[in-house]
Amino acid sequence: MKISDILKKEHVIKELNSCDKKNVLDELSSFLEDEGEITSKQNLLAALIGREKLGSTGIGENVAIPHAKISEIDKIITVFGRSKNGVEFESLDQKPVNFIFLVIAPENSTSQHLKALARISRLFKNPSLRESVLRTNEADQIYSILVDEDSKFI
């Protein structure tokens, strides 16, 4: 699975408006509803908040990968949002989050969902990728950076 298989160029938000976890999750859920990817922002938001109660998806190094499974979709859907100022996300390392990669999967998904989370986590371990994404000013450029870096993995 490649990032380009699960992330559309149109699903890159170059600057999030929200500055805390709940509002970021709400903003990303609204984005997916507005794009017609989901029908109920509230159902997705409830699933994401439920997942966060189990433990923060802020994995450290300024990265969060909020994720949930919902019944209304039949394929993995993602959206990437960046916050130059950072968002308080209760991350494992207590650092603010600049990179939020939301992943939603069908309710019955198992391996594809886990593969997507692993791929994203691996991608964002690279400090030069994080720096490049933070410096870039256009969503298209962010998408290109992500896809180009991902193509280096087999």
mmCIF file of C-alpha atoms in Angstrom:
data_model
loop_
_atom_site.group_PDB
_atom_site.id
_atom_site.type_symbol
_atom_site.label_atom_id
_atom_site.label_comp_id
_atom_site.label_asym_id
_atom_site.label_seq_id
_atom_site.Cartn_x
_atom_site.Cartn_y
_atom_site.Cartn_z
ATOM 1 C CA MET A 1 0.000 0.000 0.000
ATOM 2 C CA LYS A 2 1.321 3.402 -0.995
ATOM 3 C CA ILE A 3 0.322 6.786 0.380
ATOM 4 C CA SER A 4 -0.930 7.723 -3.096
ATOM 5 C CA ASP A 5 -3.356 4.771 -2.872
ATOM 6 C CA ILE A 6 -5.065 6.208 0.198
ATOM 7 C CA LEU A 7 -4.529 9.991 0.051
ATOM 8 C CA LYS A 8 -6.046 12.214 -2.619
ATOM 9 C CA LYS A 9 -4.288 15.450 -3.509
ATOM 10 C CA GLU A 10 -7.549 17.261 -2.718
ATOM 11 C CA HIS A 11 -7.433 15.835 0.816
ATOM 12 C CA VAL A 12 -4.397 17.846 1.880
ATOM 13 C CA ILE A 13 -5.135 20.860 4.070
ATOM 14 C CA LYS A 14 -2.127 23.173 4.080
ATOM 15 C CA GLU A 15 -3.153 24.967 7.270
ATOM 16 C CA LEU A 16 -5.676 23.837 9.841
ATOM 17 C CA ASN A 17 -7.731 26.527 11.557
ATOM 18 C CA SER A 18 -8.146 24.706 14.866
ATOM 19 C CA CYS A 19 -5.690 24.783 17.739
ATOM 20 C CA ASP A 20 -6.812 21.901 19.978
ATOM 21 C CA LYS A 21 -7.457 18.201 19.485
ATOM 22 C CA LYS A 22 -11.260 18.206 19.654
ATOM 23 C CA ASN A 23 -11.584 21.100 17.220
ATOM 24 C CA VAL A 24 -9.056 19.568 14.809
ATOM 25 C CA LEU A 25 -11.018 16.313 14.786
ATOM 26 C CA ASP A 26 -14.191 18.320 14.193
ATOM 27 C CA GLU A 27 -12.534 20.308 11.377
ATOM 28 C CA LEU A 28 -11.259 17.164 9.636
ATOM 29 C CA SER A 29 -14.628 15.416 10.034
ATOM 30 C CA SER A 30 -16.403 18.450 8.564
ATOM 31 C CA PHE A 31 -13.939 18.472 5.668
ATOM 32 C CA LEU A 32 -14.736 14.840 4.820
ATOM 33 C CA GLU A 33 -18.471 15.498 5.074
ATOM 34 C CA ASP A 34 -18.152 18.566 2.821
ATOM 35 C CA GLU A 35 -16.167 16.477 0.304
ATOM 36 C CA GLY A 36 -18.978 13.903 0.247
ATOM 37 C CA GLU A 37 -16.732 11.154 1.620
ATOM 38 C CA ILE A 38 -18.970 10.576 4.651
ATOM 39 C CA THR A 39 -22.605 11.365 5.359
ATOM 40 C CA SER A 40 -22.425 11.942 9.112
ATOM 41 C CA LYS A 41 -19.745 14.144 10.576
ATOM 42 C CA GLN A 42 -21.173 13.455 14.030
ATOM 43 C CA ASN A 43 -20.773 9.661 13.696
ATOM 44 C CA LEU A 44 -17.159 10.030 12.588
ATOM 45 C CA LEU A 45 -16.388 12.567 15.296
ATOM 46 C CA ALA A 46 -17.892 10.277 17.957
ATOM 47 C CA ALA A 47 -15.776 7.357 16.697
ATOM 48 C CA LEU A 48 -12.600 9.477 16.686
ATOM 49 C CA ILE A 49 -13.224 10.843 20.174
ATOM 50 C CA GLY A 50 -13.986 7.319 21.384
ATOM 51 C CA ARG A 51 -10.649 6.144 19.991
ATOM 52 C CA GLU A 52 -8.803 9.059 21.623
ATOM 53 C CA LYS A 53 -10.260 8.071 25.009
ATOM 54 C CA LEU A 54 -8.337 4.796 24.715
ATOM 55 C CA GLY A 55 -5.106 6.764 24.376
ATOM 56 C CA SER A 56 -3.853 9.672 22.338
ATOM 57 C CA THR A 57 -3.045 9.027 18.694
ATOM 58 C CA GLY A 58 -0.360 11.695 18.992
ATOM 59 C CA ILE A 59 2.566 9.353 18.345
ATOM 60 C CA GLY A 60 5.354 11.860 18.998
ATOM 61 C CA GLU A 61 7.713 13.903 16.856
ATOM 62 C CA ASN A 62 4.865 16.391 16.187
ATOM 63 C CA VAL A 63 2.743 13.711 14.474
ATOM 64 C CA ALA A 64 -0.772 12.443 15.187
ATOM 65 C CA ILE A 65 -2.611 9.707 13.315
ATOM 66 C CA PRO A 66 -6.202 9.807 14.568
ATOM 67 C CA HIS A 67 -8.141 6.845 13.235
ATOM 68 C CA ALA A 68 -11.452 5.076 13.486
ATOM 69 C CA LYS A 69 -13.612 2.481 11.805
ATOM 70 C CA ILE A 70 -17.085 3.426 10.624
ATOM 71 C CA SER A 71 -19.815 1.447 8.905
ATOM 72 C CA GLU A 72 -20.760 3.905 6.161
ATOM 73 C CA ILE A 73 -17.609 3.549 4.045
ATOM 74 C CA ASP A 74 -16.228 0.669 1.979
ATOM 75 C CA LYS A 75 -12.605 1.764 1.545
ATOM 76 C CA ILE A 76 -9.898 3.537 3.525
ATOM 77 C CA ILE A 77 -10.252 7.314 3.413
ATOM 78 C CA THR A 78 -7.600 9.714 4.642
ATOM 79 C CA VAL A 79 -7.060 13.424 5.020
ATOM 80 C CA PHE A 80 -3.830 15.181 5.940
ATOM 81 C CA GLY A 81 -3.791 18.463 7.805
ATOM 82 C CA ARG A 82 -0.871 20.633 8.820
ATOM 83 C CA SER A 83 -0.670 23.184 11.604
ATOM 84 C CA LYS A 84 2.428 25.379 11.487
ATOM 85 C CA ASN A 85 1.758 26.642 15.018
ATOM 86 C CA GLY A 86 1.058 23.188 16.414
ATOM 87 C CA VAL A 87 -1.910 21.680 18.199
ATOM 88 C CA GLU A 88 -2.086 20.347 21.751
ATOM 89 C CA PHE A 89 -2.873 16.672 21.157
ATOM 90 C CA GLU A 90 -1.836 14.987 24.424
ATOM 91 C CA SER A 91 0.991 13.348 22.486
ATOM 92 C CA LEU A 92 3.200 10.671 23.994
ATOM 93 C CA ASP A 93 6.184 13.069 23.990
ATOM 94 C CA GLN A 94 4.046 16.032 25.143
ATOM 95 C CA LYS A 95 5.052 18.046 22.043
ATOM 96 C CA PRO A 96 2.479 19.973 19.999
ATOM 97 C CA VAL A 97 1.381 18.300 16.783
ATOM 98 C CA ASN A 98 2.028 19.881 13.381
ATOM 99 C CA PHE A 99 1.077 16.907 11.201
ATOM 100 C CA ILE A 100 -2.311 15.213 11.508
ATOM 101 C CA PHE A 101 -3.021 12.279 9.211
ATOM 102 C CA LEU A 102 -6.617 11.128 9.746
ATOM 103 C CA VAL A 103 -7.408 7.556 8.686
ATOM 104 C CA ILE A 104 -10.895 6.082 8.563
ATOM 105 C CA ALA A 105 -11.566 2.524 7.545
ATOM 106 C CA PRO A 106 -14.584 0.303 6.969
ATOM 107 C CA GLU A 107 -15.881 -1.342 10.120
ATOM 108 C CA ASN A 108 -14.776 -4.817 8.989
ATOM 109 C CA SER A 109 -11.291 -3.720 7.893
ATOM 110 C CA THR A 110 -8.321 -5.242 9.681
ATOM 111 C CA SER A 111 -5.087 -5.637 7.775
ATOM 112 C CA GLN A 112 -5.537 -2.700 5.355
ATOM 113 C CA HIS A 113 -6.253 -0.367 8.247
ATOM 114 C CA LEU A 114 -3.124 -1.492 10.101
ATOM 115 C CA LYS A 115 -0.993 -1.286 6.951
ATOM 116 C CA ALA A 116 -2.101 2.309 6.403
ATOM 117 C CA LEU A 117 -1.244 3.289 9.987
ATOM 118 C CA ALA A 118 2.161 1.608 9.745
ATOM 119 C CA ARG A 119 2.953 3.240 6.403
ATOM 120 C CA ILE A 120 2.070 6.716 7.658
ATOM 121 C CA SER A 121 4.037 6.214 10.870
ATOM 122 C CA ARG A 122 7.092 5.061 8.925
ATOM 123 C CA LEU A 123 6.836 7.994 6.533
ATOM 124 C CA PHE A 124 6.753 10.596 9.307
ATOM 125 C CA LYS A 125 9.732 9.144 11.175
ATOM 126 C CA ASN A 126 11.892 11.041 8.681
ATOM 127 C CA PRO A 127 12.866 14.439 10.173
ATOM 128 C CA SER A 128 13.713 15.952 6.780
ATOM 129 C CA LEU A 129 10.227 15.061 5.505
ATOM 130 C CA ARG A 130 8.662 16.786 8.512
ATOM 131 C CA GLU A 131 10.826 19.871 7.959
ATOM 132 C CA SER A 132 9.979 19.997 4.237
ATOM 133 C CA VAL A 133 6.248 19.694 4.870
ATOM 134 C CA LEU A 134 6.415 22.411 7.528
ATOM 135 C CA ARG A 135 8.254 24.850 5.219
ATOM 136 C CA THR A 136 6.050 24.323 2.164
ATOM 137 C CA ASN A 137 3.260 26.795 1.457
ATOM 138 C CA GLU A 138 1.081 24.895 -1.031
ATOM 139 C CA ALA A 139 -1.115 21.827 -0.574
ATOM 140 C CA ASP A 140 0.026 20.405 -3.930
ATOM 141 C CA GLN A 141 3.648 20.633 -2.786
ATOM 142 C CA ILE A 142 2.835 18.903 0.502
ATOM 143 C CA TYR A 143 1.163 16.081 -1.425
ATOM 144 C CA SER A 144 4.182 15.756 -3.740
ATOM 145 C CA ILE A 145 6.604 15.640 -0.814
ATOM 146 C CA LEU A 146 4.582 12.893 0.875
ATOM 147 C CA VAL A 147 4.226 10.809 -2.295
ATOM 148 C CA ASP A 148 7.872 11.269 -3.326
ATOM 149 C CA GLU A 149 9.190 10.251 0.093
ATOM 150 C CA ASP A 150 6.791 7.310 0.233
ATOM 151 C CA SER A 151 8.028 6.062 -3.146
ATOM 152 C CA LYS A 152 11.445 5.429 -1.558
ATOM 153 C CA PHE A 153 9.935 2.581 0.489
ATOM 154 C CA ILE A 154 9.364 -0.796 -1.084
#
